[in-house]
Coordinates of C-alpha atoms in Angstrom, one line a residue:
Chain N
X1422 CA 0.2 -18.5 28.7
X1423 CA -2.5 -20.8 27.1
X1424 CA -3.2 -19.4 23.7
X1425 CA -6.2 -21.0 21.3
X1426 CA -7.3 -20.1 18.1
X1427 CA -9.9 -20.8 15.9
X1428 CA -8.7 -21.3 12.3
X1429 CA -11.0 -21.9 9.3
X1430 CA -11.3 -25.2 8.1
X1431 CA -13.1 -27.5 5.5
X1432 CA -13.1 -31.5 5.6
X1433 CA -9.6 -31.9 6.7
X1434 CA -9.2 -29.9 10.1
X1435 CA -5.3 -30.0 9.7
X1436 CA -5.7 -27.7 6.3
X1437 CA -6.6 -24.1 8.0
X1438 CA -6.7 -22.3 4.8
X1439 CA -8.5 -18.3 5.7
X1440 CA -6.1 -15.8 4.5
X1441 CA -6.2 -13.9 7.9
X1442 CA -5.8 -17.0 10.1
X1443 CA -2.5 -17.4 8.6
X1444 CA -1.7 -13.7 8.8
X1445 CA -2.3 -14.6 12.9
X1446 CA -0.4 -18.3 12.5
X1447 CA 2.7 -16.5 10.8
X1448 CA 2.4 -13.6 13.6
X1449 CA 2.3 -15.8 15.9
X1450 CA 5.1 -17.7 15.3
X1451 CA 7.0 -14.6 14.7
X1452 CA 6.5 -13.9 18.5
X1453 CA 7.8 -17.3 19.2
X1454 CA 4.3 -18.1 20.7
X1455 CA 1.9 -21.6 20.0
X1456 CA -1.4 -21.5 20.3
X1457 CA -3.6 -24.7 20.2
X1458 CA -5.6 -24.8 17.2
X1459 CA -9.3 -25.0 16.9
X1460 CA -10.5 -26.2 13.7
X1461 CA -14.0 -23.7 12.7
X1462 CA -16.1 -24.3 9.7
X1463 CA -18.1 -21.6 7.8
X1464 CA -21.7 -22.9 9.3
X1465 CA -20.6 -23.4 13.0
X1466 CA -21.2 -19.8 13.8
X1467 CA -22.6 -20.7 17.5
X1468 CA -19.2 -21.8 18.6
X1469 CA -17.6 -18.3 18.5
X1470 CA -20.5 -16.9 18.9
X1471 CA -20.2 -16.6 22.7
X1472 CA -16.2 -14.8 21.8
X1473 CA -18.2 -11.9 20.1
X1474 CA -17.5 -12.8 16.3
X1475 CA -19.3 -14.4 13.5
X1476 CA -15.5 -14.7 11.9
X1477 CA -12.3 -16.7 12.3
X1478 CA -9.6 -15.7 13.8
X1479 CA -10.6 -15.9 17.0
X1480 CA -7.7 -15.7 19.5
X1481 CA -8.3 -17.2 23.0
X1482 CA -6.0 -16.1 25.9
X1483 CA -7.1 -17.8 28.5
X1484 CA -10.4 -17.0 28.7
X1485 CA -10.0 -13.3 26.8
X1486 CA -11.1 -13.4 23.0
X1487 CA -9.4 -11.5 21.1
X1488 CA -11.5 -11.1 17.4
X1489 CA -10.3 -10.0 14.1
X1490 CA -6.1 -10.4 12.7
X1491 CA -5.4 -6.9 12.6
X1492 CA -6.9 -7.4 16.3
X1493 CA -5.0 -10.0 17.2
X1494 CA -1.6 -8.9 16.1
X1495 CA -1.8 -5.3 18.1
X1496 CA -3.1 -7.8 21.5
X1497 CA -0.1 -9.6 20.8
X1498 CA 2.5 -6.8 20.2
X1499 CA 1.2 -5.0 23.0
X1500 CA 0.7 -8.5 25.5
X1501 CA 4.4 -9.5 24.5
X1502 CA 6.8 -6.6 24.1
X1503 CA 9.6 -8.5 25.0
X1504 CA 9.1 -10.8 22.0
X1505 CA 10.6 -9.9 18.6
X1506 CA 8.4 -7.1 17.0
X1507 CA 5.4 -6.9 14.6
X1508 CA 5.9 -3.6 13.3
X1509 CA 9.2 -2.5 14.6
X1510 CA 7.6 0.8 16.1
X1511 CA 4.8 2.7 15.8
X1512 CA 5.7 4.3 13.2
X1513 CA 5.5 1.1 11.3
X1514 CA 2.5 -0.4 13.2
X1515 CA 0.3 2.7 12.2
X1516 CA 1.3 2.1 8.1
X1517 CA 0.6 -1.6 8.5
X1518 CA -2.9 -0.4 8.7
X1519 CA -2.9 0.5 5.6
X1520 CA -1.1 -2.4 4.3
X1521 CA -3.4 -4.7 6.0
X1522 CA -5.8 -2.6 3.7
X1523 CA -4.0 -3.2 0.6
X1524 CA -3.1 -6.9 1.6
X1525 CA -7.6 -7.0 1.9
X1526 CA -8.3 -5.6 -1.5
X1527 CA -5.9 -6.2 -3.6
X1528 CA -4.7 -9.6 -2.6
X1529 CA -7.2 -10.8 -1.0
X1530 CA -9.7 -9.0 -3.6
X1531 CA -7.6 -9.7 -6.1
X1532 CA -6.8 -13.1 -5.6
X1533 CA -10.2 -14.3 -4.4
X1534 CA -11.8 -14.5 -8.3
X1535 CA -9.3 -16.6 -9.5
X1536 CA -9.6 -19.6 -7.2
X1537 CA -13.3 -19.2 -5.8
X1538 CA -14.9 -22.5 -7.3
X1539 CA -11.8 -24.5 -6.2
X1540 CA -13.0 -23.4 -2.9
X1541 CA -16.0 -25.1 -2.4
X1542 CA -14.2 -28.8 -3.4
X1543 CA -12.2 -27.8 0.2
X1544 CA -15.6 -28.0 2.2
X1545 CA -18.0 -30.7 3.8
X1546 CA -21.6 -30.3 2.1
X1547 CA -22.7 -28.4 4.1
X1548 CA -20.2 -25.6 4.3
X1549 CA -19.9 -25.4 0.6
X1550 CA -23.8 -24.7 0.2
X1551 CA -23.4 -21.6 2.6
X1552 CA -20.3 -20.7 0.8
X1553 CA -21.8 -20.8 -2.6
X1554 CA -25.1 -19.3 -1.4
X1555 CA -23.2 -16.5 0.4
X1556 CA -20.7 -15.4 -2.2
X1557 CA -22.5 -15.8 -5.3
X1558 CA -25.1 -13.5 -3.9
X1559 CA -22.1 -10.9 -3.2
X1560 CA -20.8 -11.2 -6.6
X1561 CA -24.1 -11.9 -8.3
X1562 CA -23.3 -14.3 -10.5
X1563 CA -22.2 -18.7 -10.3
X1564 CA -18.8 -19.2 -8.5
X1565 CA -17.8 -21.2 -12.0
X1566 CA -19.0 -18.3 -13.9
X1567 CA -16.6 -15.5 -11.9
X1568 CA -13.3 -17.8 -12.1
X1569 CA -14.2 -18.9 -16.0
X1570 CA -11.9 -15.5 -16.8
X1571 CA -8.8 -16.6 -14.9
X1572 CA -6.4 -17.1 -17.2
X1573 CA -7.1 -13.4 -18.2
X1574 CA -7.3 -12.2 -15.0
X1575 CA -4.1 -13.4 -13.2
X1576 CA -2.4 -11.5 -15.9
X1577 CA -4.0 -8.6 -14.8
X1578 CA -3.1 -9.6 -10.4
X1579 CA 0.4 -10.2 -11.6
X1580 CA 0.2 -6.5 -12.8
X1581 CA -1.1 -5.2 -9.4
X1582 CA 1.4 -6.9 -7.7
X1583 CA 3.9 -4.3 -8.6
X1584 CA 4.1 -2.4 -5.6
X1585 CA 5.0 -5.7 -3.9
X1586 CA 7.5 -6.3 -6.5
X1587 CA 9.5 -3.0 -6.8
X1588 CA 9.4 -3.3 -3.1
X1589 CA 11.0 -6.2 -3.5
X1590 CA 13.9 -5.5 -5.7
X1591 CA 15.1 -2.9 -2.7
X1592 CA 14.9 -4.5 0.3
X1593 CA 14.5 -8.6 1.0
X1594 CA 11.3 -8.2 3.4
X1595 CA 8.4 -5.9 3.3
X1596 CA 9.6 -5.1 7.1
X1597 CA 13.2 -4.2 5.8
X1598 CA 15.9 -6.5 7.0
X1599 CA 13.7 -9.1 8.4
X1600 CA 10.1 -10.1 7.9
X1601 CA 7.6 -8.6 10.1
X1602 CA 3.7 -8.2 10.0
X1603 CA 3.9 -6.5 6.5
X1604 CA 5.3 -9.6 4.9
X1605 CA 2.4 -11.7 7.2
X1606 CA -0.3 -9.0 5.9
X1607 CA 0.3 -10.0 2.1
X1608 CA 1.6 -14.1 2.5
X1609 CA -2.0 -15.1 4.6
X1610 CA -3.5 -14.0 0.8
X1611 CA -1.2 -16.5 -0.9
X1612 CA -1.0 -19.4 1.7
X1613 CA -4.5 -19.3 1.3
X1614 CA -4.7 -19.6 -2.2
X1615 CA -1.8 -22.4 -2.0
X1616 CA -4.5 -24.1 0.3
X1617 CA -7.5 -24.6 -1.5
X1618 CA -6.4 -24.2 -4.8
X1619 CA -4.0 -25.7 -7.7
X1620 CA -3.9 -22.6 -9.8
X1621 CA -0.8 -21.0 -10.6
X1622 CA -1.0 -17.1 -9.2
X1623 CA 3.0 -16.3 -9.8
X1624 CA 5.6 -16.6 -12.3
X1625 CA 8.6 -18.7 -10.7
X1626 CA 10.9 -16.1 -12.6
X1627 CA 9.1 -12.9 -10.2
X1628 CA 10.8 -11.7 -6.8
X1629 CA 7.3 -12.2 -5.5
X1630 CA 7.6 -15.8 -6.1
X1631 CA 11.1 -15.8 -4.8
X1632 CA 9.6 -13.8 -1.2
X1633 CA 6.6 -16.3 -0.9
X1634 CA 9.0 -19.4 -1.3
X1635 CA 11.5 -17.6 1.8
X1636 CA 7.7 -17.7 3.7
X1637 CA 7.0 -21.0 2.9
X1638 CA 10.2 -22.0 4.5
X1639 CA 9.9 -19.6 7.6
X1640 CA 9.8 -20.6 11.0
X1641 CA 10.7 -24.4 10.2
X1642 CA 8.6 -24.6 6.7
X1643 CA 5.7 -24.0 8.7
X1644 CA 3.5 -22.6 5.8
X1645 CA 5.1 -25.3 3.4
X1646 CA 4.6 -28.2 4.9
X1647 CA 0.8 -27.2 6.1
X1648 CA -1.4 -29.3 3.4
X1649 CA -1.5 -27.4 -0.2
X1650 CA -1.0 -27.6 -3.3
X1651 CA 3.0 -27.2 -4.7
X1652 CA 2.4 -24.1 -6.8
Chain K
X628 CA 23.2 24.1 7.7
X629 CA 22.4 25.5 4.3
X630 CA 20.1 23.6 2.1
X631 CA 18.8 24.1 -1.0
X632 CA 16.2 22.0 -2.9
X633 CA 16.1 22.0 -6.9
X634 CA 11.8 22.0 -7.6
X635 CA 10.3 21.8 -11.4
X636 CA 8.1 25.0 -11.9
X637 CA 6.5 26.2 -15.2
X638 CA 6.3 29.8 -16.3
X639 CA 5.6 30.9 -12.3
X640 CA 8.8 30.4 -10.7
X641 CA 7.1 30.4 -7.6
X642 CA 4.6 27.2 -8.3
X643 CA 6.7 24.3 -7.6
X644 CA 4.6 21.7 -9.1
X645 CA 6.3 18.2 -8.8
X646 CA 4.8 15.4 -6.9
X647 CA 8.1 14.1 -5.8
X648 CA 8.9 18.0 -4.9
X649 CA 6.5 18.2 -2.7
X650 CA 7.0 15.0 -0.6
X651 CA 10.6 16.6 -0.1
X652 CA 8.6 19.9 0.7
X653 CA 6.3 18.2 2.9
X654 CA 9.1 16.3 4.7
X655 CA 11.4 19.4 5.1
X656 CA 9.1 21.3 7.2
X657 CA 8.3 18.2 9.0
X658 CA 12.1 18.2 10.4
X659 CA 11.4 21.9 10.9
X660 CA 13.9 22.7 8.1
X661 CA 13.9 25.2 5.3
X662 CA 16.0 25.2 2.2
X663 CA 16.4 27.8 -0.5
X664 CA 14.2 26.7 -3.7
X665 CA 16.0 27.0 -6.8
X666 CA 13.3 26.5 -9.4
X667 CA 14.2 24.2 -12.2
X668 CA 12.3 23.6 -15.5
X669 CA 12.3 20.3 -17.8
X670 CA 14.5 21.5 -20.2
X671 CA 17.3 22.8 -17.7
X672 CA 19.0 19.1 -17.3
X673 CA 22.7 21.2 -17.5
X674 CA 21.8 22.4 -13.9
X675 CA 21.5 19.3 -12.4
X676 CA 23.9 17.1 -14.5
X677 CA 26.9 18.2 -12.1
X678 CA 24.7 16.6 -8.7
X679 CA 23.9 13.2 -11.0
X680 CA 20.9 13.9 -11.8
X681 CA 18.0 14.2 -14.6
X682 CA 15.4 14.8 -12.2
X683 CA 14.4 16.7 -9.4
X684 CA 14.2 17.1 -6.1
X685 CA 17.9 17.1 -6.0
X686 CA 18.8 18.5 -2.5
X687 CA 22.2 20.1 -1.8
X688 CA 23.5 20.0 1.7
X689 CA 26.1 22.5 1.6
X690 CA 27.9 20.7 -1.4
X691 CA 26.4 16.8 -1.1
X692 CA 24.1 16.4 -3.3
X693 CA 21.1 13.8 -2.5
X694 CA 18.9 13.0 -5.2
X695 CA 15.6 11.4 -5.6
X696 CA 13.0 12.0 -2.9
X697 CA 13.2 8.3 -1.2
X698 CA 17.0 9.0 -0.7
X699 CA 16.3 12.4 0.7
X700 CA 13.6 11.6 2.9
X701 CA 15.7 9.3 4.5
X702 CA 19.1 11.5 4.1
X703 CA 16.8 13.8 6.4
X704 CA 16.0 11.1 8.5
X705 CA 19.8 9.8 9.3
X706 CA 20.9 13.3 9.3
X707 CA 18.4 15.4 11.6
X708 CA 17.8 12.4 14.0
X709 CA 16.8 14.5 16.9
X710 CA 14.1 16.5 14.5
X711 CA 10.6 14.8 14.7
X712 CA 10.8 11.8 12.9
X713 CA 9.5 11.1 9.5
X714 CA 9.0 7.5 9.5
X715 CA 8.4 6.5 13.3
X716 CA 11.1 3.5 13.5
X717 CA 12.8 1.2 11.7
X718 CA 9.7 -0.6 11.3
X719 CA 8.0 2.6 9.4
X720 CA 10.4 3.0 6.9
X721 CA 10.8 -0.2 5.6
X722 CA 6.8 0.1 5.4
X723 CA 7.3 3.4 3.5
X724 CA 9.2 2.1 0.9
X725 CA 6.1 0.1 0.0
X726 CA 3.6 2.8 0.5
X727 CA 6.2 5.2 -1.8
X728 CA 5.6 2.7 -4.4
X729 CA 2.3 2.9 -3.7
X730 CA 2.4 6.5 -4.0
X731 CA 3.8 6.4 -7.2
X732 CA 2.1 3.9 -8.9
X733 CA -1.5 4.7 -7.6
X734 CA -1.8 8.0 -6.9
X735 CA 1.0 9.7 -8.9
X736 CA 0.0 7.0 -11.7
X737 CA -3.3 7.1 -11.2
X738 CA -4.1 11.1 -11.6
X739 CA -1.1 11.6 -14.8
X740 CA -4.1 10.7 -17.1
X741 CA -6.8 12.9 -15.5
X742 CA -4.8 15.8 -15.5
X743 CA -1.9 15.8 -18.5
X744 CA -3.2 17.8 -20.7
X745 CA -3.7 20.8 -18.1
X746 CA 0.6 20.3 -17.4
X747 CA 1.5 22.1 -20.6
X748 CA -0.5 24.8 -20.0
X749 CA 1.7 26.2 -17.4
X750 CA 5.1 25.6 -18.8
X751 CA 7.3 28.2 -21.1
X752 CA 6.3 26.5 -24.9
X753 CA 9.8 24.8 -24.9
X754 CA 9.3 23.5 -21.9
X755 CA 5.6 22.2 -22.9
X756 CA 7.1 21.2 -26.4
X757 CA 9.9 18.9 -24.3
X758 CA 6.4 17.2 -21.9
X759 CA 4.6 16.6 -24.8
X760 CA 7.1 14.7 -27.0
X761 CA 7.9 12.3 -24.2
X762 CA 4.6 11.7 -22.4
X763 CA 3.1 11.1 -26.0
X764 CA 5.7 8.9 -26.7
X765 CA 5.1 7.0 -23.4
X766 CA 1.3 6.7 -23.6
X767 CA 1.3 6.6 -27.9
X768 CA -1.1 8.9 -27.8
X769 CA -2.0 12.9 -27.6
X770 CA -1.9 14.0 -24.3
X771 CA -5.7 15.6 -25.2
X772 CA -6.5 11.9 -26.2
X773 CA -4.8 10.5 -22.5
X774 CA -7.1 12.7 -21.0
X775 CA -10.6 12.4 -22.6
X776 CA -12.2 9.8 -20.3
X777 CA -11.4 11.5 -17.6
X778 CA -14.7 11.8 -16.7
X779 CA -15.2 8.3 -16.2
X780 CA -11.3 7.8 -15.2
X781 CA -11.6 9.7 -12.0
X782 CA -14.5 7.2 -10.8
X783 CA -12.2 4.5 -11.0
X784 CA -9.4 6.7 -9.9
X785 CA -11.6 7.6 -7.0
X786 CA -12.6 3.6 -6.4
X787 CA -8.7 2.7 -6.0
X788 CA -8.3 4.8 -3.0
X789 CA -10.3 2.7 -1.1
X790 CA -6.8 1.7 0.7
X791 CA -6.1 5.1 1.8
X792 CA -9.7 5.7 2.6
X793 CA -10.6 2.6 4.7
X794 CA -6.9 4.0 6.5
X795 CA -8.2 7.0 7.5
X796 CA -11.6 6.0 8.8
X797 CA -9.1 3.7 11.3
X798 CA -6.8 6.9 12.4
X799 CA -6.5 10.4 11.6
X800 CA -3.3 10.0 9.6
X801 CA -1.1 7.5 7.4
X802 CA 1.7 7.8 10.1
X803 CA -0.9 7.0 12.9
X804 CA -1.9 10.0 15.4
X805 CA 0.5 12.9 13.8
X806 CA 1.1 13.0 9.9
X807 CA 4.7 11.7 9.0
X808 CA 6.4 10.7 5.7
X809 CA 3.4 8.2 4.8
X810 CA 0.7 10.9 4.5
X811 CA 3.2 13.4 2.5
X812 CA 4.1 10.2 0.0
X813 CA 0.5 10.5 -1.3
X814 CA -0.4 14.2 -0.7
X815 CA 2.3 14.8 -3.0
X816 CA 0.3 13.6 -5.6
X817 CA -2.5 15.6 -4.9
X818 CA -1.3 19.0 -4.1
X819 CA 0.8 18.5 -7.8
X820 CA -2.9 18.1 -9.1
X821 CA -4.1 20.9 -7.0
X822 CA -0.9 22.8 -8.6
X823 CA -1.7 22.5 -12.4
X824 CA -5.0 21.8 -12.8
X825 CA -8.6 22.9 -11.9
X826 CA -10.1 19.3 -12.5
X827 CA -11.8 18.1 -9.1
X828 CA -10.2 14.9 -8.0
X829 CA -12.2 14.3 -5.4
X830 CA -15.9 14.6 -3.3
X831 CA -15.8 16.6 -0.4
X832 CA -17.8 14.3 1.4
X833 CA -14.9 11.8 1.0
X834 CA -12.6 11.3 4.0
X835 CA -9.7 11.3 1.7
X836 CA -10.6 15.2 0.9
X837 CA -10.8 15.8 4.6
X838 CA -7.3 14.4 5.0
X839 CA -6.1 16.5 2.3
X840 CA -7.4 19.5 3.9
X841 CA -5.5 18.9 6.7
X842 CA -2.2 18.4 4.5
X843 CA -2.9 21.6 3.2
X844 CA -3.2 23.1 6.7
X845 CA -0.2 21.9 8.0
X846 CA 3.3 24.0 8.6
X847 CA 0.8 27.3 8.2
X848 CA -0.7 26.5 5.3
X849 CA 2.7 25.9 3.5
X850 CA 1.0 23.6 0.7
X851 CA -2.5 25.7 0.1
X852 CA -0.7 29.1 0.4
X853 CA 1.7 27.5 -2.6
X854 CA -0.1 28.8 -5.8
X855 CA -2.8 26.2 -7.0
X856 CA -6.7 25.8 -8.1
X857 CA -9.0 25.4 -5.2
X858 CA -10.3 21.7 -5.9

């Protein structure tokens, strides 16, 4: 197999940092697989281009691109069977879907206010004027202006994290015994975060915190010792 | 085998009205099984007391009791493995846990305030004397109060099931191609709206109402043949 992806970077191609590029790293890994990484920037739109996507992650098997995480993680349940599972049946496969959802809007969603000017300080010059240009027209206001509530607003993430937490208190891993996709789904949102941004999202005293710090230290620290800030 | 399932009904023993209820409902005829409703009102906590309980469903089994629809679902599950499965793998029903929180939280959380004041309308007046005491003492507020926005309530209420709705724009049901325990977690919630109250939850151009259709189709019409408002 010769696997590639391309991950979202900013200045430092060694610091991926898209929340659904680590929802592919972590599924990856998870199928014991490696995949050589291609560092992408928000402007260089031509070099996937040719793949079919204007968006990272873009999976290369061999020549096949595969575009899009939730994608990417069916190619590779269904491409490696033999490996451990994603969704441990399809049972569980068809209600990741709707996790993946969830893990979109209200981690992604949720998250994405709280951290989005810290963004920007990630990115060459040019990628941070697309970024700002692109977002604040989606949000209709200054990047500085949407995080300036934070510290009122992470009170109210850490309250919509309850189905995550309750979950939680009854089993170790959103995919029961062991971690599978559904952990992946939700962790990309806060590996991200850890990335690009110094701002505390969790209590250390909330099982949530205690389940991202066991996914930090998956798969050899793999998360943890990828470039972020210790939050 | 001989089942029978304790359900919360109001004057009408013969509306079971319980969101929980009806997952267990929902998730019996799934497994193609029936079991004897014994109706059960708010105020009748000696009946249950002996199976170690203060809620409902509690299911009896013969003489096991199983109490609290998560632990029945998967008591059915374990039990009736050869019956069509409710959660589609290992994989599914660690998912489930998460989307029953979900369930709760959201949807069963989510419509209590659009709909409270309706409840007491169809329980015996001790009965509604016992809901109003504690749900007033839980929101500290009227019930009438709770529900005054809902106007405005259900747009929001309607916004947060962008999860579900995305979903099912994806595949025809939570559980994939066929409904399974993940589709009757949440139509619970609905068809206990549907049950005691004639306030319209949702548009029927949404694909969420077309799912719910379905739900009410299914088993024969078990769930739109059960006593309710048509919303």
């Amino acid at each position: 197999m010769s696997l590639k992806l391309f991950e979202l970077v900013g200045t430092d191609p060694a610091r991926p940092f898209s929340p659904f590029c680590w929802r592919t790293r972590m599924a990856l890994a998870h199928k014991g697989l490696s995949a050589e990484s291609i560092p992408w920037r928000f402007t260089e739109k031509q070099a996937i281009a040719p793949h079919g996507s204007e968006k990272v992650p873009v999976l290369l098997d061999r020549d096949k691109p595969v575009v899009d995480s939730w994608a990417i993680a069916n190619y590779l349940e269904d491409t490696y069977p033999d490996r451990p599972s994603l969704f441990g049946g399809e049972g569980g496969r068809a209600m990741a879907r709707m996790l993946n959802w969830w893990g979109d809007l209200a981690i992604v969603g949720g998250i994405f206010p709280l951290i989005i000017a810290d963004i920007p300080k990630n990115l060459a010059a040019v990628d941070a004027k697309y970024f700002r240009r692109t977002r604040e027209a989606r949000f209709g206001k200054p990047l500085e202006e949407i995080m300036a509530s934070r510290d009122t607003g992470v009170v109210a993430f850490r309250k919509s994290l309850d189905v995550l937490r309750f979950t939680l208190k009854a089993q170790p891993w959103l995919g029961g015994a062991q971690p599978n996709y559904a952990d992946y789904i939700v962790f990309g949102g806060f590996q991200w975060a850890r990335v690009v941004s110094p701002f505390r999202l969790l209590e250390t005293d909330d099982p949530v915190y205690a389940w991202r710090e066991r996914l930090l230290d998956a798969f050899d620290g793999m998360a943890r010792t990828s470039p972020g800030f210790a939050v």
